[in-house]
mmCIF file of C-alpha atoms in Angstrom:
data_model
loop_
_atom_site.group_PDB
_atom_site.id
_atom_site.type_symbol
_atom_site.label_atom_id
_atom_site.label_comp_id
_atom_site.label_asym_id
_atom_site.label_seq_id
_atom_site.Cartn_x
_atom_site.Cartn_y
_atom_site.Cartn_z
ATOM 1 C CA MET N 1 0.592 -4.607 -16.829
ATOM 2 C CA THR N 2 3.475 -2.246 -17.380
ATOM 3 C CA TYR N 3 3.772 -0.781 -20.869
ATOM 4 C CA GLY N 4 7.540 -1.158 -20.733
ATOM 5 C CA ASN N 5 9.709 -0.263 -17.757
ATOM 6 C CA ARG N 6 13.002 0.905 -19.193
ATOM 7 C CA SER N 7 14.513 3.070 -16.479
ATOM 8 C CA VAL N 8 15.345 2.291 -12.881
ATOM 9 C CA LEU N 9 16.567 4.824 -10.358
ATOM 10 C CA HIS N 10 19.612 3.774 -8.392
ATOM 11 C CA GLY N 11 21.713 4.827 -5.450
ATOM 12 C CA ASP N 12 20.306 7.369 -3.052
ATOM 13 C CA LEU N 13 17.174 8.043 -5.158
ATOM 14 C CA ILE N 14 15.366 4.750 -4.642
ATOM 15 C CA ASP N 15 16.105 1.612 -2.680
ATOM 16 C CA GLU N 16 15.294 -1.995 -3.486
ATOM 17 C CA ASN N 17 12.344 -2.152 -1.061
ATOM 18 C CA VAL N 18 10.637 0.757 -2.826
ATOM 19 C CA LEU N 19 11.353 -0.773 -6.229
ATOM 20 C CA GLY N 20 9.956 -4.110 -5.091
ATOM 21 C CA LYS N 21 6.758 -2.540 -3.817
ATOM 22 C CA LEU N 22 6.144 -0.666 -7.062
ATOM 23 C CA ALA N 23 6.848 -3.838 -9.042
ATOM 24 C CA SER N 24 4.286 -5.730 -6.955
ATOM 25 C CA ILE N 25 1.622 -3.068 -7.492
ATOM 26 C CA ASP N 26 2.310 -3.022 -11.221
ATOM 27 C CA GLN N 27 1.979 -6.815 -11.240
ATOM 28 C CA ALA N 28 -1.266 -6.599 -9.261
ATOM 29 C CA LEU N 29 -2.981 -4.676 -12.078
ATOM 30 C CA GLY N 30 -3.099 -7.843 -14.154
ATOM 31 C CA CYS N 31 -3.216 -10.464 -11.407
ATOM 32 C CA SER N 32 -6.539 -12.231 -10.739
ATOM 33 C CA GLU N 33 -5.583 -13.221 -7.186
ATOM 34 C CA PRO N 34 -4.615 -11.024 -4.215
ATOM 35 C CA LEU N 35 -0.881 -10.784 -3.592
ATOM 36 C CA ALA N 36 -1.195 -10.851 0.219
ATOM 37 C CA ASP N 37 -3.739 -11.645 2.899
ATOM 38 C CA TRP N 38 -5.578 -8.811 4.596
ATOM 39 C CA GLU N 39 -7.993 -7.852 7.360
ATOM 40 C CA GLU N 40 -8.590 -4.247 6.288
ATOM 41 C CA LEU N 41 -7.597 -2.267 3.220
ATOM 42 C CA TYR N 42 -6.061 1.154 2.608
ATOM 43 C CA LEU N 43 -7.248 2.359 -0.784
ATOM 44 C CA GLY N 44 -5.502 4.886 -3.022
ATOM 45 C CA PHE N 45 -7.992 6.363 -5.514
ATOM 46 C CA ASP N 46 -6.185 7.977 -8.465
ATOM 47 C CA LEU N 47 -8.603 9.918 -10.709
ATOM 48 C CA GLY N 48 -6.331 10.418 -13.700
ATOM 49 C CA THR N 49 -7.239 11.998 -17.025
ATOM 50 C CA THR N 50 -6.638 8.819 -19.054
ATOM 51 C CA ASN N 51 -7.035 6.094 -16.437
ATOM 52 C CA MET N 52 -8.568 5.706 -13.013
ATOM 53 C CA LYS N 53 -6.354 3.554 -10.824
ATOM 54 C CA LEU N 54 -7.097 1.967 -7.479
ATOM 55 C CA VAL N 55 -4.389 0.474 -5.253
ATOM 56 C CA ALA N 56 -5.095 -1.531 -2.098
ATOM 57 C CA LEU N 57 -2.584 -2.093 0.719
ATOM 58 C CA ASN N 58 -3.230 -4.272 3.759
ATOM 59 C CA GLU N 59 -2.846 -3.343 7.430
ATOM 60 C CA ARG N 60 0.899 -4.115 7.191
ATOM 61 C CA GLY N 61 1.335 -1.773 4.217
ATOM 62 C CA GLN N 62 1.778 -4.631 1.744
ATOM 63 C CA PRO N 63 0.282 -4.508 -1.780
ATOM 64 C CA VAL N 64 -2.849 -6.643 -2.045
ATOM 65 C CA THR N 65 -4.379 -5.791 -5.421
ATOM 66 C CA ALA N 66 -4.872 -2.979 -7.927
ATOM 67 C CA ALA N 67 -7.234 -2.089 -10.769
ATOM 68 C CA LEU N 68 -7.434 0.304 -13.711
ATOM 69 C CA TYR N 69 -10.312 1.706 -15.773
ATOM 70 C CA ASP N 70 -10.615 4.190 -18.643
ATOM 71 C CA SER N 71 -11.496 7.695 -17.389
ATOM 72 C CA ARG N 72 -11.483 9.790 -20.571
ATOM 73 C CA SER N 73 -15.213 10.562 -20.483
ATOM 74 C CA SER N 74 -15.208 11.910 -16.935
ATOM 75 C CA ILE N 75 -11.893 13.686 -16.256
ATOM 76 C CA ARG N 76 -10.124 16.392 -18.221
ATOM 77 C CA ASP N 77 -6.675 17.769 -17.350
ATOM 78 C CA GLY N 78 -6.879 16.106 -13.947
ATOM 79 C CA VAL N 79 -10.214 17.740 -13.105
ATOM 80 C CA ILE N 80 -13.507 15.852 -12.807
ATOM 81 C CA VAL N 81 -15.945 17.103 -15.461
ATOM 82 C CA ASP N 82 -18.573 14.354 -15.063
ATOM 83 C CA TYR N 83 -19.047 13.496 -11.403
ATOM 84 C CA ILE N 84 -21.467 10.595 -11.957
ATOM 85 C CA ALA N 85 -19.230 9.022 -14.616
ATOM 86 C CA ALA N 86 -16.234 9.342 -12.290
ATOM 87 C CA ILE N 87 -18.109 7.493 -9.550
ATOM 88 C CA ASP N 88 -19.187 4.831 -12.042
ATOM 89 C CA GLY N 89 -15.607 4.360 -13.253
ATOM 90 C CA MET N 90 -14.226 3.938 -9.760
ATOM 91 C CA GLU N 91 -17.097 1.597 -8.920
ATOM 92 C CA ARG N 92 -15.885 -0.592 -11.790
ATOM 93 C CA CYS N 93 -12.423 -0.627 -10.208
ATOM 94 C CA LEU N 94 -14.012 -1.637 -6.909
ATOM 95 C CA MET N 95 -15.927 -4.431 -8.660
ATOM 96 C CA THR N 96 -12.601 -5.774 -9.929
ATOM 97 C CA LEU N 97 -11.212 -5.712 -6.390
ATOM 98 C CA ARG N 98 -14.272 -7.513 -4.997
ATOM 99 C CA GLU N 99 -13.973 -10.247 -7.631
ATOM 100 C CA ARG N 100 -10.282 -10.766 -6.907
ATOM 101 C CA LEU N 101 -10.785 -10.751 -3.141
ATOM 102 C CA GLY N 102 -13.825 -13.017 -3.327
ATOM 103 C CA VAL N 103 -16.029 -10.747 -1.207
ATOM 104 C CA ASP N 104 -19.031 -8.507 -1.790
ATOM 105 C CA GLU N 105 -17.809 -5.835 0.623
ATOM 106 C CA PHE N 106 -14.628 -5.225 2.572
ATOM 107 C CA PRO N 107 -13.525 -2.997 5.464
ATOM 108 C CA GLY N 108 -11.294 -0.141 4.440
ATOM 109 C CA VAL N 109 -10.615 3.567 4.192
ATOM 110 C CA GLY N 110 -9.619 5.694 1.223
ATOM 111 C CA ALA N 111 -7.618 8.685 0.060
ATOM 112 C CA SER N 112 -7.174 10.563 -3.197
ATOM 113 C CA ALA N 113 -4.932 13.182 -4.834
ATOM 114 C CA TYR N 114 -5.204 16.225 -7.085
ATOM 115 C CA PRO N 115 -2.907 17.959 -9.598
ATOM 116 C CA PRO N 116 -0.998 21.129 -8.678
ATOM 117 C CA GLY N 117 -2.593 24.461 -9.437
ATOM 118 C CA ILE N 118 -6.271 23.685 -8.894
ATOM 119 C CA SER N 119 -8.438 25.224 -6.185
ATOM 120 C CA ARG N 120 -9.038 23.433 -2.925
ATOM 121 C CA ARG N 121 -12.742 23.319 -3.691
ATOM 122 C CA THR N 122 -12.087 21.586 -7.016
ATOM 123 C CA ALA N 123 -9.668 19.186 -5.334
ATOM 124 C CA GLU N 124 -12.289 18.226 -2.759
ATOM 125 C CA VAL N 125 -14.457 16.754 -5.516
ATOM 126 C CA CYS N 126 -11.938 13.876 -5.570
ATOM 127 C CA ALA N 127 -12.656 13.254 -1.894
ATOM 128 C CA ASN N 128 -16.384 13.396 -2.624
ATOM 129 C CA VAL N 129 -15.995 10.562 -5.144
ATOM 130 C CA VAL N 130 -14.279 8.381 -2.541
ATOM 131 C CA GLU N 131 -17.016 9.057 0.000
ATOM 132 C CA ALA N 132 -19.798 8.522 -2.553
ATOM 133 C CA LEU N 133 -18.424 4.990 -2.966
ATOM 134 C CA GLY N 134 -18.913 4.326 0.745
ATOM 135 C CA PHE N 135 -15.403 4.911 2.123
ATOM 136 C CA SER N 136 -14.178 7.558 4.535
ATOM 137 C CA CYS N 137 -11.676 9.782 2.711
ATOM 138 C CA LEU N 138 -8.932 10.269 5.288
ATOM 139 C CA GLY N 139 -6.414 11.947 2.985
ATOM 140 C CA LEU N 140 -6.411 14.371 0.062
ATOM 141 C CA TYR N 141 -2.909 14.959 -1.229
ATOM 142 C CA GLU N 142 -1.150 16.954 -3.928
ATOM 143 C CA GLU N 143 0.012 14.511 -6.601
ATOM 144 C CA PRO N 144 3.740 15.391 -6.477
ATOM 145 C CA VAL N 145 3.759 14.714 -2.742
ATOM 146 C CA VAL N 146 2.435 11.187 -3.129
ATOM 147 C CA ALA N 147 4.751 10.529 -6.080
ATOM 148 C CA ALA N 148 7.716 11.500 -3.914
ATOM 149 C CA VAL N 149 6.485 9.226 -1.112
ATOM 150 C CA ALA N 150 6.021 6.295 -3.498
ATOM 151 C CA LEU N 151 9.598 6.734 -4.751
ATOM 152 C CA GLY N 152 11.111 7.467 -1.342
ATOM 153 C CA LEU N 153 12.322 10.780 -2.774
ATOM 154 C CA LYS N 154 13.057 13.385 -0.104
ATOM 155 C CA ARG N 155 14.705 15.934 -2.399
ATOM 156 C CA GLY N 156 14.281 16.346 -6.125
ATOM 157 C CA ALA N 157 12.153 17.614 -8.989
ATOM 158 C CA ILE N 158 9.245 15.554 -10.235
ATOM 159 C CA ILE N 159 7.878 15.916 -13.759
ATOM 160 C CA ASP N 160 4.462 14.253 -13.748
ATOM 161 C CA ILE N 161 3.147 13.586 -17.256
ATOM 162 C CA GLY N 162 -0.501 12.710 -16.942
ATOM 163 C CA GLY N 163 -3.175 12.333 -19.555
ATOM 164 C CA GLY N 164 -3.912 16.025 -19.916
ATOM 165 C CA THR N 165 -1.156 17.990 -18.212
ATOM 166 C CA THR N 166 2.515 18.130 -17.325
ATOM 167 C CA GLY N 167 3.013 18.847 -13.635
ATOM 168 C CA ILE N 168 6.274 20.062 -12.150
ATOM 169 C CA ALA N 169 7.082 19.991 -8.464
ATOM 170 C CA VAL N 170 10.213 20.454 -6.389
ATOM 171 C CA ILE N 171 10.460 18.437 -3.177
ATOM 172 C CA SER N 172 12.779 19.435 -0.338
ATOM 173 C CA ASP N 173 12.760 17.673 3.047
ATOM 174 C CA ASP N 174 9.483 15.907 2.157
ATOM 175 C CA GLU N 175 7.737 19.219 1.382
ATOM 176 C CA VAL N 176 6.649 20.714 -1.935
ATOM 177 C CA VAL N 177 8.483 24.031 -2.252
ATOM 178 C CA TYR N 178 7.409 24.794 -5.828
ATOM 179 C CA SER N 179 4.672 23.380 -8.070
ATOM 180 C CA ALA N 180 2.960 24.145 -11.364
ATOM 181 C CA ASP N 181 0.788 22.361 -13.908
ATOM 182 C CA GLU N 182 0.264 23.135 -17.604
ATOM 183 C CA PRO N 183 -1.718 21.546 -20.469
ATOM 184 C CA THR N 184 0.090 18.953 -22.648
ATOM 185 C CA GLY N 185 0.125 15.305 -21.649
ATOM 186 C CA GLY N 186 -0.431 11.787 -22.848
ATOM 187 C CA THR N 187 -3.740 12.618 -24.530
ATOM 188 C CA HIS N 188 -1.929 15.124 -26.739
ATOM 189 C CA VAL N 189 0.557 12.398 -27.716
ATOM 190 C CA THR N 190 -2.335 10.156 -28.750
ATOM 191 C CA LEU N 191 -3.999 12.942 -30.757
ATOM 192 C CA VAL N 192 -0.775 13.617 -32.680
ATOM 193 C CA ILE N 193 -0.408 9.907 -33.542
ATOM 194 C CA ALA N 194 -4.034 9.717 -34.675
ATOM 195 C CA GLY N 195 -3.726 12.805 -36.857
ATOM 196 C CA ALA N 196 -0.414 11.826 -38.428
ATOM 197 C CA LEU N 197 -1.446 8.267 -39.252
ATOM 198 C CA GLY N 198 -5.101 8.969 -40.062
ATOM 199 C CA ILE N 199 -6.418 6.515 -37.471
ATOM 200 C CA SER N 200 -8.956 6.714 -34.644
ATOM 201 C CA PHE N 201 -8.077 7.967 -31.184
ATOM 202 C CA ASP N 202 -8.529 4.475 -29.725
ATOM 203 C CA GLU N 203 -6.230 2.928 -32.342
ATOM 204 C CA ALA N 204 -3.630 5.614 -31.643
ATOM 205 C CA GLU N 205 -3.921 4.987 -27.905
ATOM 206 C CA ARG N 206 -3.254 1.274 -28.450
ATOM 207 C CA LEU N 207 -0.173 2.096 -30.519
ATOM 208 C CA LYS N 208 1.086 4.452 -27.820
ATOM 209 C CA ARG N 209 0.714 1.770 -25.152
ATOM 210 C CA ASP N 210 2.356 -0.970 -27.244
ATOM 211 C CA VAL N 211 6.079 -0.899 -26.501
ATOM 212 C CA ASN N 212 6.755 -2.670 -29.811
ATOM 213 C CA SER N 213 5.287 0.324 -31.681
ATOM 214 C CA HIS N 214 7.277 3.017 -29.910
ATOM 215 C CA LYS N 215 10.105 3.166 -32.459
ATOM 216 C CA LYS N 216 7.533 3.476 -35.251
ATOM 217 C CA VAL N 217 5.700 6.449 -33.755
ATOM 218 C CA PHE N 218 8.224 8.237 -31.581
ATOM 219 C CA ASN N 219 9.563 10.642 -34.204
ATOM 220 C CA ILE N 220 5.960 11.683 -34.855
ATOM 221 C CA VAL N 221 5.401 12.645 -31.216
ATOM 222 C CA ARG N 222 8.896 13.907 -30.385
ATOM 223 C CA PRO N 223 7.738 17.587 -30.569
ATOM 224 C CA VAL N 224 5.110 16.891 -27.884
ATOM 225 C CA PHE N 225 7.758 15.615 -25.477
ATOM 226 C CA GLU N 226 9.992 18.547 -26.397
ATOM 227 C CA LYS N 227 7.165 20.852 -25.353
ATOM 228 C CA MET N 228 6.837 18.977 -22.049
ATOM 229 C CA GLY N 229 10.569 19.449 -21.558
ATOM 230 C CA LEU N 230 10.251 23.182 -22.246
ATOM 231 C CA ILE N 231 7.394 23.459 -19.728
ATOM 232 C CA ALA N 232 9.537 21.741 -17.112
ATOM 233 C CA LYS N 233 12.627 23.781 -17.962
ATOM 234 C CA ASP N 234 10.703 27.047 -17.681
ATOM 235 C CA HIS N 235 9.377 26.225 -14.227
ATOM 236 C CA LEU N 236 12.590 24.715 -12.880
ATOM 237 C CA THR N 237 14.500 27.768 -14.097
ATOM 238 C CA LYS N 238 11.906 30.086 -12.601
ATOM 239 C CA SER N 239 12.078 28.257 -9.286
ATOM 240 C CA GLY N 240 15.892 28.306 -9.251
ATOM 241 C CA PHE N 241 16.220 24.517 -8.985
ATOM 242 C CA LEU N 242 17.306 23.569 -12.516
ATOM 243 C CA GLY N 243 20.541 21.627 -12.221
ATOM 244 C CA ARG N 244 20.432 21.688 -8.410
ATOM 245 C CA VAL N 245 18.269 18.619 -7.738
ATOM 246 C CA PRO N 246 17.770 15.215 -9.405
ATOM 247 C CA VAL N 247 14.880 15.145 -11.888
ATOM 248 C CA VAL N 248 12.472 12.202 -12.018
ATOM 249 C CA VAL N 249 9.734 11.686 -14.621
ATOM 250 C CA VAL N 250 6.536 9.884 -13.554
ATOM 251 C CA GLY N 251 3.058 9.308 -14.956
ATOM 252 C CA GLY N 252 1.601 6.992 -17.572
ATOM 253 C CA GLY N 253 2.036 9.675 -20.230
ATOM 254 C CA ALA N 254 5.818 9.430 -19.857
ATOM 255 C CA ASN N 255 6.015 5.705 -20.425
ATOM 256 C CA MET N 256 7.209 5.796 -24.034
ATOM 257 C CA GLN N 257 10.644 4.781 -25.218
ATOM 258 C CA GLY N 258 12.736 7.896 -25.806
ATOM 259 C CA ALA N 259 10.540 10.295 -23.840
ATOM 260 C CA SER N 260 12.839 10.851 -20.864
ATOM 261 C CA GLU N 261 15.852 11.209 -23.192
ATOM 262 C CA VAL N 262 14.134 13.994 -25.168
ATOM 263 C CA ILE N 263 13.094 15.758 -21.964
ATOM 264 C CA SER N 264 16.669 15.440 -20.654
ATOM 265 C CA LYS N 265 18.050 17.014 -23.832
ATOM 266 C CA VAL N 266 15.686 19.978 -23.556
ATOM 267 C CA LEU N 267 16.404 20.446 -19.842
ATOM 268 C CA GLY N 268 20.170 20.140 -20.236
ATOM 269 C CA VAL N 269 20.227 17.778 -17.232
ATOM 270 C CA GLU N 270 19.303 14.127 -16.871
ATOM 271 C CA ALA N 271 15.615 13.375 -16.328
ATOM 272 C CA THR N 272 15.229 9.766 -15.244
ATOM 273 C CA LEU N 273 12.081 7.779 -15.906
ATOM 274 C CA ALA N 274 10.755 6.390 -12.624
ATOM 275 C CA PRO N 275 10.270 2.644 -12.363
ATOM 276 C CA TYR N 276 6.688 1.606 -13.158
ATOM 277 C CA PRO N 277 5.584 5.209 -13.799
ATOM 278 C CA LEU N 278 1.919 4.286 -14.354
ATOM 279 C CA VAL N 279 1.441 3.189 -10.735
ATOM 280 C CA VAL N 280 3.606 5.731 -8.897
ATOM 281 C CA THR N 281 0.784 8.149 -8.025
ATOM 282 C CA PRO N 282 -1.859 5.614 -6.835
ATOM 283 C CA SER N 283 0.841 3.732 -4.916
ATOM 284 C CA GLY N 284 1.843 6.959 -3.196
ATOM 285 C CA ILE N 285 -1.757 7.790 -2.296
ATOM 286 C CA ALA N 286 -2.259 4.409 -0.638
ATOM 287 C CA GLU N 287 1.148 4.641 1.077
ATOM 288 C CA CYS N 288 0.394 8.109 2.472
ATOM 289 C CA LEU N 289 -2.965 6.888 3.777
ATOM 290 C CA TRP N 290 -1.416 3.826 5.397
ATOM 291 C CA ARG N 291 1.322 5.913 7.050
ATOM 292 C CA ARG N 292 -1.189 8.435 8.336
ATOM 293 C CA CYS N 293 -3.258 5.675 9.926
ATOM 294 C CA HIS N 294 -0.158 4.106 11.483
ATOM 295 C CA GLY N 295 1.565 7.173 12.863
ATOM 296 C CA GLY N 296 3.557 8.153 9.780
ATOM 297 C CA TYR N 297 4.239 11.695 8.574
ATOM 298 C CA CYS N 298 1.683 11.909 5.731
ATOM 299 C CA LYS N 299 -1.047 14.304 6.858
#
């Protein structure tokens, strides 16, 4: 269900095993059958501004299935604004998993993530959603951390373009050493398309997600991606890491042809679009949870 994967990281940034796992999870979004057998599941709940995503790994850490549901009515700028609607949306993702697995209930544990810059109390609402759905929430992670884990990135800068915000984080030795989050994300791209073409938000969203329409609309939204690049440049300059670490762009909001090139031009250094950017964060959440339960380093 990828909207167009045009960039692949090579060399010491990502290995083939990581790429294969992300490809499987991306495939699982649109697959009606589980990709692997399972006895228990490790569930990554991603409460994004535009989409809720749910990724399930089995006890061996293999992708089993994944689901996606619209979250625009319940989450704004990465923060839950309608708790009941957020639970309902994730319950719909769980219903998809149950149908694909052929069971009414299944054993498993969950984890979630939150954007940089919000309070711990606000972040814990994400854990409350997981637990309200009947799963123990054994992990609550900062989004850049799980993105780095999903990509196998031990050192670098991550630009996370979500539905409502652009997050910037610098990872060094598996730790976040700098992070920030500012408004401007995929929702803003959609609003600009809608306004310029005189169409509804939903029609503009469909155009944005259709890779065949990207050339038609990209010049309209170029200034939005330039602003994202300026946000990232400001924070990477402030942190002292601009030009010192590789830069990777993740998030569904980044998955538009030309976006990473515009951001690179503004930064003055290459910003590479991660493979399968839509599923990087939920994949990382599930991976961190699985590692924690099997003696890995994710806390």
